[in-house]
XYZ file of C-alpha atoms in Angstrom:
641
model
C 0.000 0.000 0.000
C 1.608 3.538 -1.215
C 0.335 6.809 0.470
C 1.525 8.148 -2.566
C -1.434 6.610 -4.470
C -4.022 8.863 -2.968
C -4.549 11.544 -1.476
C -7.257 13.478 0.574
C -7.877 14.727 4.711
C -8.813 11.164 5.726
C -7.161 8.844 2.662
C -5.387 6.341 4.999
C -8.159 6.646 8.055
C -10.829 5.596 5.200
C -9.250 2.618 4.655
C -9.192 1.135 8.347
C -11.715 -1.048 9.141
C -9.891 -3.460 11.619
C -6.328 -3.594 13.062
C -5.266 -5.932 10.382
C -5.220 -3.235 7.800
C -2.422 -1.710 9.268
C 0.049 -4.337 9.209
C 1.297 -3.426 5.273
C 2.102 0.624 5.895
C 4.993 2.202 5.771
C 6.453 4.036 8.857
C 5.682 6.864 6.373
C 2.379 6.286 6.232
C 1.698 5.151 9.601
C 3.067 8.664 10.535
C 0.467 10.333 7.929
C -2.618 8.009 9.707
C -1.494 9.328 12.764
C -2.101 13.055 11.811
C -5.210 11.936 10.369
C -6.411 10.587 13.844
C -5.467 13.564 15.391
C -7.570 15.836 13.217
C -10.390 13.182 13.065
C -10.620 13.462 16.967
C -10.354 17.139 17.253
C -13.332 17.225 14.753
C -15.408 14.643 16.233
C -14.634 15.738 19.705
C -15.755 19.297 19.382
C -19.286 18.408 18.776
C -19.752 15.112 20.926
C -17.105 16.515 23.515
C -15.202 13.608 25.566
C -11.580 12.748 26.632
C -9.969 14.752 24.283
C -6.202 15.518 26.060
C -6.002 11.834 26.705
C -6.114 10.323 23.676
C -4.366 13.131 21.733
C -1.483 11.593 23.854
C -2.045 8.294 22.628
C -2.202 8.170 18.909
C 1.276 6.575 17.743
C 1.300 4.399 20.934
C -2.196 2.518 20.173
C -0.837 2.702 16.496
C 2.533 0.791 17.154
C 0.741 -1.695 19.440
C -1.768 -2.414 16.912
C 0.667 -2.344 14.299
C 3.208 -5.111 15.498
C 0.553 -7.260 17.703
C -2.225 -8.975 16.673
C -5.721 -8.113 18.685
C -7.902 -9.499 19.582
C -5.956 -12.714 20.168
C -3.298 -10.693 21.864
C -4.853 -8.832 24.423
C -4.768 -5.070 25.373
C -5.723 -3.781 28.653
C -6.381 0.305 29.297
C -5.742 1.064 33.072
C -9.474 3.385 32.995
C -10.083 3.451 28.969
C -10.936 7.156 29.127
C -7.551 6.642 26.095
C -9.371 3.811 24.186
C -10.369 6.175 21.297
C -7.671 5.552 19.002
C -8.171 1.681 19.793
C -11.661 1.948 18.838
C -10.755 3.931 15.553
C -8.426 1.039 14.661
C -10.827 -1.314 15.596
C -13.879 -0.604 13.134
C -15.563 1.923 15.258
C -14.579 5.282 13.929
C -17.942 5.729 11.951
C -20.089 5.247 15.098
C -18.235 8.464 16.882
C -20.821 11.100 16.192
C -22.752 9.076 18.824
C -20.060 8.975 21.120
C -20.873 9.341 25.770
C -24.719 9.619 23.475
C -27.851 7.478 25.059
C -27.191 3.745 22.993
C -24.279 5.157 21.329
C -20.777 4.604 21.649
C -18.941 4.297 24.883
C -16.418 6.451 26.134
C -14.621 3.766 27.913
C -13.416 0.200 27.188
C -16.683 -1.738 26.394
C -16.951 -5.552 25.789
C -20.216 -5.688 24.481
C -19.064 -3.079 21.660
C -16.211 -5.043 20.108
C -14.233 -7.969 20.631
C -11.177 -6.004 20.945
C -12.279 -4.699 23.660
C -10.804 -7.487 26.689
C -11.580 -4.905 29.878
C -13.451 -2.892 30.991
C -12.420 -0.207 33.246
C -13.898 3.665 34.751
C -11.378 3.587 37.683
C -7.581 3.441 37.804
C -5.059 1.218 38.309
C -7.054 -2.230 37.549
C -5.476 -2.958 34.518
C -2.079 -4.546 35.971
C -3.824 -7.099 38.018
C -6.362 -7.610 35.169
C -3.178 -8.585 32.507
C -2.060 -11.055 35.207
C -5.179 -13.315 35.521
C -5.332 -12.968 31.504
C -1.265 -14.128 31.727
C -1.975 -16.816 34.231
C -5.089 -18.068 32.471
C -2.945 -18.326 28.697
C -0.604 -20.178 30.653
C -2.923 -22.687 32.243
C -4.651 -23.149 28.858
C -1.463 -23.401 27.316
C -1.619 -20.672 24.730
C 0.393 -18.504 23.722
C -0.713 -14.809 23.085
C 0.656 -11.794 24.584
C -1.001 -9.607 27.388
C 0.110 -5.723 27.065
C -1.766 -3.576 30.226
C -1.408 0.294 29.586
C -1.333 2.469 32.677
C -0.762 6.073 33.105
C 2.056 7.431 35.559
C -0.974 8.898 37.701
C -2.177 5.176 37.821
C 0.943 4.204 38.802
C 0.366 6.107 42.465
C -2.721 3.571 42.791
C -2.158 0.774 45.466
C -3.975 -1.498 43.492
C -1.446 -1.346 40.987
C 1.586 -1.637 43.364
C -0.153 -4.506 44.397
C 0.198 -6.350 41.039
C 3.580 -4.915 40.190
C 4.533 -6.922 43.120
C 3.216 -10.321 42.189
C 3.757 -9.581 38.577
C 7.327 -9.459 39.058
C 7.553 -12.888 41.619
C 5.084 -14.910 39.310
C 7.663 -13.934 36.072
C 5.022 -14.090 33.777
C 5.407 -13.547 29.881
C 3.686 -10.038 29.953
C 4.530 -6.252 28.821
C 3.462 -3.029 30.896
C 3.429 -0.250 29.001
C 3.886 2.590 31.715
C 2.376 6.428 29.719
C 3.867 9.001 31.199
C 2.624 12.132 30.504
C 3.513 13.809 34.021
C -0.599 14.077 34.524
C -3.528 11.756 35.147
C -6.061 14.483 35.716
C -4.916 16.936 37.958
C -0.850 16.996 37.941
C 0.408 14.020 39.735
C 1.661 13.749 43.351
C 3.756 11.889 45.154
C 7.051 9.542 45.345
C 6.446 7.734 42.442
C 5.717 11.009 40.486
C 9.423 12.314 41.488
C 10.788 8.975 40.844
C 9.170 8.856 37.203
C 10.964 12.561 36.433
C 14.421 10.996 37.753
C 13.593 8.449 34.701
C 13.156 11.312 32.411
C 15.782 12.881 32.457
C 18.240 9.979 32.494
C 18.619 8.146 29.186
C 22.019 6.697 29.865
C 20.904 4.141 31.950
C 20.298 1.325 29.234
C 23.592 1.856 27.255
C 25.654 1.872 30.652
C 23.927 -1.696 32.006
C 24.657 -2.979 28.431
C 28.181 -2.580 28.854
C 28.149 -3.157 32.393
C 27.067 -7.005 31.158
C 29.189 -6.981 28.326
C 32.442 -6.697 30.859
C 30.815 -9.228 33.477
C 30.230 -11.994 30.753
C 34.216 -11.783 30.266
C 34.779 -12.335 33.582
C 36.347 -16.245 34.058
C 33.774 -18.531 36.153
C 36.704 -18.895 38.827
C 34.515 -19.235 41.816
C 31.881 -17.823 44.157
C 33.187 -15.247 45.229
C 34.300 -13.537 42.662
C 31.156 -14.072 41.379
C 29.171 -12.614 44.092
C 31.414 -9.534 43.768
C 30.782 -8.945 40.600
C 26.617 -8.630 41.207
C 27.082 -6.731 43.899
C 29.195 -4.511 42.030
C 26.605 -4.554 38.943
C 23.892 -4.089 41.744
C 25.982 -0.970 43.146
C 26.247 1.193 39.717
C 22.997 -0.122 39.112
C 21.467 1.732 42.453
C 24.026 4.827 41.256
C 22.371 5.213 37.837
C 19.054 5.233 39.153
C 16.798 5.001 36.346
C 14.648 2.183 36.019
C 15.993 0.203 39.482
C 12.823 0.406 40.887
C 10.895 -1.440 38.437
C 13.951 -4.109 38.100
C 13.296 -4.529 41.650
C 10.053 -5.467 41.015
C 11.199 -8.250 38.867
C 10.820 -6.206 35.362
C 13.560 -5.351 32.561
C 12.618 -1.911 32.360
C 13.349 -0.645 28.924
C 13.198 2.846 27.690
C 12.364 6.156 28.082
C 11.211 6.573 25.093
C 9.396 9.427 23.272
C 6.237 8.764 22.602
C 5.398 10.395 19.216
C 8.669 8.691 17.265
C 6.926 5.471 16.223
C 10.470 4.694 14.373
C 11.977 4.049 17.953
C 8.683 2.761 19.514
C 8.594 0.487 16.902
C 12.437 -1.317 17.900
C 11.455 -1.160 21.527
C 8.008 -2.886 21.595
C 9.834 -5.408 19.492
C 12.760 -5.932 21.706
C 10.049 -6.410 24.430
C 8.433 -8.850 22.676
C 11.660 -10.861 22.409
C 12.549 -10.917 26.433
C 10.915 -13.602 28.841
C 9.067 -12.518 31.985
C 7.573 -9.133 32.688
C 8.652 -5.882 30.970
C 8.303 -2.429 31.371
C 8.134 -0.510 28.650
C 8.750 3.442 30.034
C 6.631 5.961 26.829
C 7.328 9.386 27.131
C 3.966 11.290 25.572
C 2.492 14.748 25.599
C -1.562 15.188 26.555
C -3.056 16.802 23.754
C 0.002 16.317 21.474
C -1.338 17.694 18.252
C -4.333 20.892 19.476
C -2.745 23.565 20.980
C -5.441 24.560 23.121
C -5.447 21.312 24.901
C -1.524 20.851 25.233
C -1.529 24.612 27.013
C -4.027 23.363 29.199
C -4.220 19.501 29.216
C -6.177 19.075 32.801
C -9.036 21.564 31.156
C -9.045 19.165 27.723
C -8.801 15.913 30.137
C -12.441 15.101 29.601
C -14.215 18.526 27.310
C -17.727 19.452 26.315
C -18.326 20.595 22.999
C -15.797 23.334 21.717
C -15.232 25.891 18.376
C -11.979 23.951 17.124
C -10.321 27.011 15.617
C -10.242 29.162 18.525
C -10.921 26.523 21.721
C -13.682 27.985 23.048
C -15.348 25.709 24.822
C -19.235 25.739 24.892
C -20.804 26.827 28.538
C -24.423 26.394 29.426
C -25.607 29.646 31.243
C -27.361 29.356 34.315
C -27.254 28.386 38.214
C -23.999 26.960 39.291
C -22.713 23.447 40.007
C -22.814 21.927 42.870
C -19.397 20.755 42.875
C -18.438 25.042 42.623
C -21.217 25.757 45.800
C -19.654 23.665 47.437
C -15.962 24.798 46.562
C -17.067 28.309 47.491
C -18.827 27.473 50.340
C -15.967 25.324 52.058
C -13.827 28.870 51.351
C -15.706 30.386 53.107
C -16.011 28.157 56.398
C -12.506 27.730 55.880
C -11.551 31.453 56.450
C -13.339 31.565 59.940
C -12.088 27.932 60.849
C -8.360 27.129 60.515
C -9.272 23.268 61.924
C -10.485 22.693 58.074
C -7.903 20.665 55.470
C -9.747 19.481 52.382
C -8.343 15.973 51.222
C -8.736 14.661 47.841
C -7.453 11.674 45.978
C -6.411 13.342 42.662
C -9.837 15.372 41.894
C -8.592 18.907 42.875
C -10.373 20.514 39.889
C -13.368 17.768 39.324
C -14.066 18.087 43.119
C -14.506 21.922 42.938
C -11.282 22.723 45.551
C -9.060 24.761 42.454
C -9.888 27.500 44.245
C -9.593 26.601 48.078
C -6.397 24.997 46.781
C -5.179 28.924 45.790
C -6.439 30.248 48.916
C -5.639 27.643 51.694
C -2.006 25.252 49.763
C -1.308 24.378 53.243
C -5.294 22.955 54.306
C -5.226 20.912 50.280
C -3.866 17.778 50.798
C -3.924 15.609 47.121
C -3.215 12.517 47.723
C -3.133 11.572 44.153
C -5.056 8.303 42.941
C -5.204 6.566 46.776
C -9.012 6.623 48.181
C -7.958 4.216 50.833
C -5.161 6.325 52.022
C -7.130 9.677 51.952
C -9.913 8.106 53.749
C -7.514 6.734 56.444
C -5.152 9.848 56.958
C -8.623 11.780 57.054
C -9.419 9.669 60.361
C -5.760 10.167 61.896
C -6.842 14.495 61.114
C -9.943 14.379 62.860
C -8.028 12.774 66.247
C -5.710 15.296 66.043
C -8.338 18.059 66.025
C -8.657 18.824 62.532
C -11.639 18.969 60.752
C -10.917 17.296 57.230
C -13.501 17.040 54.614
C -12.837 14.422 52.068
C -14.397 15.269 48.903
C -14.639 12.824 46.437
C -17.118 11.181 44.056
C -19.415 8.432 44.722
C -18.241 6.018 42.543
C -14.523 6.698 43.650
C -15.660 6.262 47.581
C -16.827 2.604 46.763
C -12.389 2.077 46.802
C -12.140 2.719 50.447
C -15.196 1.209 51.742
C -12.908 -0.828 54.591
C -11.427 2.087 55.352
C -14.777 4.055 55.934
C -15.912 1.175 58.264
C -12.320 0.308 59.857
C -10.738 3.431 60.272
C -13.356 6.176 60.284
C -16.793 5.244 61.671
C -15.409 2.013 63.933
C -13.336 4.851 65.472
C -16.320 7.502 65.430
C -13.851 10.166 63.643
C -15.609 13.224 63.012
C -14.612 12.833 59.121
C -17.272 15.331 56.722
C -17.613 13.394 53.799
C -18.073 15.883 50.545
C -20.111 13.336 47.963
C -20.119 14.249 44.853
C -21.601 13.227 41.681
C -24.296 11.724 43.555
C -26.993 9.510 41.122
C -26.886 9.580 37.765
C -23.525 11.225 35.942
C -24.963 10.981 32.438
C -21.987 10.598 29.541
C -19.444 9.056 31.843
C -22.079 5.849 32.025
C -22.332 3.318 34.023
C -18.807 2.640 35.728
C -19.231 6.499 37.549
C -22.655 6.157 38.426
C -22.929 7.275 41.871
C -26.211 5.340 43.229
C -24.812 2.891 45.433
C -23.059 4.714 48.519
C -26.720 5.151 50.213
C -26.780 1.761 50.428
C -23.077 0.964 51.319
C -23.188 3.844 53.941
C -26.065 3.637 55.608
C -25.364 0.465 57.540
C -22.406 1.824 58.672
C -22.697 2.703 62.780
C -21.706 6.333 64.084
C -22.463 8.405 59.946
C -25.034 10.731 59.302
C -25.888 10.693 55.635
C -27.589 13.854 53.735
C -28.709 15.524 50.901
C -29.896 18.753 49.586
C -32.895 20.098 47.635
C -30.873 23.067 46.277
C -27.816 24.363 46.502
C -28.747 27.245 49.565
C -30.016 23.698 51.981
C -26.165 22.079 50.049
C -24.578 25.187 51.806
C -26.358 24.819 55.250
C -25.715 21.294 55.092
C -22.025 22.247 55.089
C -22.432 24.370 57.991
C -24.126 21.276 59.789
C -21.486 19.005 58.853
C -18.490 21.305 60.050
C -20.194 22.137 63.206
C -20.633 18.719 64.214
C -18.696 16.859 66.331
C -20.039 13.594 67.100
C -18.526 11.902 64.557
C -18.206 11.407 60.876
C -21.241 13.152 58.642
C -21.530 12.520 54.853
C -23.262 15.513 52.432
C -24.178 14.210 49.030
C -25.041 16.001 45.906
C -25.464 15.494 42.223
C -23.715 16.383 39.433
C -25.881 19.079 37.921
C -26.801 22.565 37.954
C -28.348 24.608 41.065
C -32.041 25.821 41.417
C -31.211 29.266 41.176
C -32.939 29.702 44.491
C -31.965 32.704 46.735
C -28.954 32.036 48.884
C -28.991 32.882 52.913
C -26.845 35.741 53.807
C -26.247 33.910 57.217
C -25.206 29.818 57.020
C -27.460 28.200 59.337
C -27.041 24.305 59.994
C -30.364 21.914 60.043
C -31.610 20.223 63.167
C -30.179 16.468 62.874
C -32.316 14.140 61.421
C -35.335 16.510 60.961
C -37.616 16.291 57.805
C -39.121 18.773 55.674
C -42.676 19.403 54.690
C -42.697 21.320 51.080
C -46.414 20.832 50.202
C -48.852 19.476 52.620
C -51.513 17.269 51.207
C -53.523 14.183 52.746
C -54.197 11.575 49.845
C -50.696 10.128 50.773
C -47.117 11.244 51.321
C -44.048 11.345 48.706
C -40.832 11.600 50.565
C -37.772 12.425 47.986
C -33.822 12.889 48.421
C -31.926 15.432 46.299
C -33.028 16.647 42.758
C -36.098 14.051 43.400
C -37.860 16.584 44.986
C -38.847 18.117 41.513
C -39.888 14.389 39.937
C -42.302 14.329 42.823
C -43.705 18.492 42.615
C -44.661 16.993 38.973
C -46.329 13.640 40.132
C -48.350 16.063 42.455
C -49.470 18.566 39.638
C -50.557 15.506 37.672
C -51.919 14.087 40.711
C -53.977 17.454 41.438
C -55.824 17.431 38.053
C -57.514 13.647 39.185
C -57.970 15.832 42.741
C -55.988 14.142 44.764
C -53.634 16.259 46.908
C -50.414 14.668 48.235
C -47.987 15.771 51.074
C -44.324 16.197 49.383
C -41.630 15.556 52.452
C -37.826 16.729 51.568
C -36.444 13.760 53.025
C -33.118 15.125 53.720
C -31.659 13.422 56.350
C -30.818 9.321 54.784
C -29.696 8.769 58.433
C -31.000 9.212 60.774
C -34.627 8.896 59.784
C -37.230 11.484 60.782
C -38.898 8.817 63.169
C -41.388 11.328 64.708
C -42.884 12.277 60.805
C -42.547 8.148 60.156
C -44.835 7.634 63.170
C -47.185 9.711 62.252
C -48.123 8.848 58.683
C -48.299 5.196 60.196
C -51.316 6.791 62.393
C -52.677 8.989 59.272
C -53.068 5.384 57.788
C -50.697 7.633 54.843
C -49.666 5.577 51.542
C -46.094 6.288 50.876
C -43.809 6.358 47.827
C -40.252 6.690 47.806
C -38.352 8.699 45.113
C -34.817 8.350 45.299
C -32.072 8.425 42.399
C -29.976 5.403 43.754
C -30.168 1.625 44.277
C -33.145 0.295 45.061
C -31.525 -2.150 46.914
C -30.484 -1.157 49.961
C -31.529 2.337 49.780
C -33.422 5.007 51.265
C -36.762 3.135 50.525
C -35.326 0.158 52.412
C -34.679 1.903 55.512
C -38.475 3.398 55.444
C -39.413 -0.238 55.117
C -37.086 -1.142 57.369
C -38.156 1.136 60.336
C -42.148 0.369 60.337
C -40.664 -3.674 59.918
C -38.415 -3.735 62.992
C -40.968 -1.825 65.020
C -43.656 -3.810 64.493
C -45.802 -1.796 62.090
C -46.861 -4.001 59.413
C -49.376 -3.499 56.843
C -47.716 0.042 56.430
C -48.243 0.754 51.961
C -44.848 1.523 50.901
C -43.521 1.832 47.394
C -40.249 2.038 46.259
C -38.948 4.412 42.983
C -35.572 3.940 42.505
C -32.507 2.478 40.657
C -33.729 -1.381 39.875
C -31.167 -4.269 40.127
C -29.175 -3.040 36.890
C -26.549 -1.495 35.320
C -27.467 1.836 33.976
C -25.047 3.094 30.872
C -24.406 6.583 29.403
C -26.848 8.688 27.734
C -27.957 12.207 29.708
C -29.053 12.248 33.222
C -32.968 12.946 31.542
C -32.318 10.045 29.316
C -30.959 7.569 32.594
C -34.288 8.847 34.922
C -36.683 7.674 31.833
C -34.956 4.506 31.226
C -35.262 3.208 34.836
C -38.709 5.193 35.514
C -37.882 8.040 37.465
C -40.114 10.650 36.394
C -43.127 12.743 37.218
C -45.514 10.537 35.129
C -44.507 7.488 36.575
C -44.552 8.338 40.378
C -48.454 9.744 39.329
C -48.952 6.233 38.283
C -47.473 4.135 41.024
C -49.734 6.621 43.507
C -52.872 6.147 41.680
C -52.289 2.502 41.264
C -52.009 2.253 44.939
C -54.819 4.782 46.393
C -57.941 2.934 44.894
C -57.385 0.055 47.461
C -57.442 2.304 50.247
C -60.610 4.263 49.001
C -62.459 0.813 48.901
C -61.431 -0.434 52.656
C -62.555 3.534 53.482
C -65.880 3.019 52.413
C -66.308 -0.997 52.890
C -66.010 -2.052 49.304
């Protein structure tokens, strides 16, 4: 195939329709499909919007891989698979991305059920290491003989999980290459040990040529007995500490092999291939840059990480106008405390910006503490803080918190550490799908002894939540909230906290009561509108508190002989419904009709936040239904039908 033969913006691009189509180009031409990806994503991107910085980064790594390997029978693992876009260009996908993050369109992560390329699935970091070693160990106990090549980021690399597996990796000596992307960022700029031992690597590139020769001299050496012999390691052992680069991972058990820059697919190219040739693990160290190829997004690559729709000549990126996040109330708010209260540090494991705390972080750099991608460690040091006196709020999202579960039982509420627990991205997330879907901490919290669990109607009862949370001191206290836009409503002048475990009446009404959590509140004013044109009038309770319960309010709709339905954007299982249930079963009150709206027993994937509330029935229309469906029964025992 000649490049030469044709030309056009997307003439190579065109002509991929699996990775096999690659394997007759020319490094020229492999250089030219690479520019075409580039300008293929920028295009695409701009209107669908995505991970944009990440796979910029990417391009002539996934095209070397797929070049001199053979997917699917050799199998590729993306630590998170935010930088699977190239992949899925490569792998007969590219005409589906104008649906990209869309409702039934294409993923924006790793997705088995999309392609058989696709070997794992991943929305967190640091998995992919321990996933390429049960796909190593299974080849080998099914005697194949594929490769396994994991890809993990440098801010992955600060993960425990994947320490974990470098460890047993390296003892097990399986046939397997790591290919370790450093780009000096995962989403906010890296922290830590690992970070400062990665930039050592950098700027040494001396290290390979020097152990060469260093080998070279040993092998001369005459076998003319042990200890001569044992001198000799320790003296290779000795320069090897001296020259640094690389030791760490040789530790491990891996040859370590590189840096090399990313972008020159000419050297990538005679590395992967010298990889390919060495038994047991290998490290393969890629130098790239995020957003290699758009200015815009290599001048600001933690703004491009993950992008809504933008003008590609100028960067612009495309703002709805309106009330503000959540996730920036709650950054402002937490200033704000912060300046009258020098007990509070704000921890974070690597979501500075995503987490709202940019800001704090400018004002307070001594009270940010980034712990980089470590949700068990946050969550821990955040308990050692609170014995000390402090007053640390942890803010991180839902789905992240599910990492350090032990740690929130063990560590925090065991020990009754008076932790605040900032939760964002509560419910549905929308494009990011069904791997960041925060709808399951109500019901892995809740059982928890000692934590106080709530969440806001709008963002004024978000900041007077925050004023409860920081003014309590009886132990760890969890605030909640989605990933949308405010109310707009009128903000207090004067932060007020709530009354612990106290309910909130927003419409009286005596057909039967709807108690709702969160943005659920306005799902259930629009079941009552509906309801009111049939003339039924229902009570709407702002069910703030998730624990404790409002048992006085609980009481007395068990007198009122009230029908309840729940509304709550999270699992159904286990939920806020359940503990309603819960609290008339273990005290005795049976017969109590109680319905549950929720998340069912599934998996919900991307699509918008309106889209994910239809598909699982959370909407005005249906709550109207479920309440007429259940008041006709009681009408009938009223009147002795």
């Amino acid at each position: 195939m000649s490049y030469s033969r044709k030309r056009g913006s997307n003439v190579l691009l065109d002509q991929i329709n699996g990775p096999q189509d690659l394997k007759d180009f020319s490094l020229e031409e492999l250089e030219q499909l690479s520019e075409e990806i580039r300008q293929f994503l920028i295009a695409k991107l701009s209107v669908t919007g995505g991970h944009l910085a990440p796979n910029l980064g990417v391009v002539e790594l996934t095209l070397v891989l797929h070049y001199l390997f053979d997917s699917p029978k050799d199998k590729f693992l993306f630590d998170v698979g935010h930088q699977s876009y190239v992949h899925k260009i490569l792998t007969g996908r590219k005409d589906r991305f104008d649906t990209l993050r869309e409702y039934k369109g294409l993923c924006g992560f790793v997705k088995r059920a999309e392609s058989e390329h696709d070997v794992w699935e991943a929305g967190h970091s640091s998995t992919s290491l321990s996933g390429a070693m049960g796909m190593a160990l299974a080849r080998d106990l099914k005697g194949e003989d594929n490769r396994v090549v994991a890809i993990i980021g440098d801010g992955a690399l600060t993960g425990g999980m994947a320490l974990e597996a470098l460890n047993h990796i390296g003892d097990e000596k399986k046939n397997l290459i790591v290919v370790l992307n450093d780009n000096e960022m995962s989403i906010a700029p890296n922290v830590g040990a690992m970070h400062h031992y990665l930039s050592k690597i950098r700027t040494d590139r001396h290290y390979q040529k020097a152990k060469d020769e260093l080998q070279h001299f040993l092998n001369k050496i005459p076998a003319i007995g042990g200890k001569l012999a044992k001198t000799a390691e320790r003296f290779k052992d000795s320069l090897k500490y001296l020259l640094v680069s690389g030791i760490l991972f040789e530790q491990f058990g891996f040859t370590y092999l590189g840096p090399v820059d990313g972008h020159d697919m000419e050297q990538m190219i005679e590395l992967f291939k010298q990889a390919d040739s060495i038994p047991g693990p290998v490290l393969v160290h890629v130098i790239t840059v995020k957003g290699k190829g758009y200015s815009p997004a290599e001048a600001d690559s933690f703004k491009w990480h993950g992008i809504t729709p933008y003008k590609i000549e100028s960067g612009q990126v495309m703002k709805a106008v309106g009330p503000p996040m959540y996730t920036d109330v709650f950054g402002n708010t937490l200033i704000e405390m912060a300046e009258k209260d020098k007990r509070i540090v704000a921890v974070t494991p690597a979501m500075p910006g995503g987490s709202g705390l940019l800001k704090f972080a400018e004002r307070f750099p001594d009270r940010m503490i980034d712990v980089g991608i470590a949700e068990q460690h946050a969550a821990t040091m955040s308990a050692a803080l609170a014995m000390e006196g402090m007053k640390p709020v942890y803010a991180v999202y839902s789905t992240f918190l599910q990492r350090a579960y032990d740690q929130v039982v063990h560590d925090i509420c065991r020990q009754n550490a008076n932790v605040v627990f900032a939760i964002d991205r509560a419910g549905f997330v929308g494009p990011d799908g069904e791997t960041h879907q925060g709808v399951y901490d109500i019901a892995f919290l809740r059982h928890i002894p000692n934590l106080v669990i709530m969440m806001p109607k709008d963002e004024n009862e978000l900041r007077r939540m925050m004023k409860t949370a920081i003014d309590y001191n009886e132990g760890p206290i969890a605030v909640r909230y989605p990933r949308i836009s405010g109310l707009g409503v009128k903000m207090d002048e004067e932060l007020l906290p709530l009354p612990i475990g106290k309910w909130e009446t927003v419409r009286e009404g005596d057909s039967a009561v709807i108690l709702a959590i969160g943005p659920m509140l306005q799902v259930a004013e629009e079941a009552a509108e509906l309801l009111k044109r049939d003339g039924l009038n229902v009570q709407i309770v702002n069910a703030r508190f998730i624990k404790p319960l409002d048992e006085e309010m609980l009481l007395s709709f068990a007198s009122e002989g009230k029908h309840i339905l729940v509304i709550e954007e999270s699992s159904e299982l286990g939920g806020f419904g359940s503990a309603v249930l819960e609290f008339y079963s273990l005290r005795g009150i049976y017969g109590m009709p109680v319905r549950i709206m929720g998340v069912p027993d599934l998996f919900v994937e991307h699509g918008s936040i309106k889209e994910q509330r239809v598909e699982v029935g959370l909407t005005g229309e249906r709550a109207a239904m479920e309440l007429k469906s259940m008041l006709p029964s009681r009408q009938k025992r009223a009147t002795g039908q």
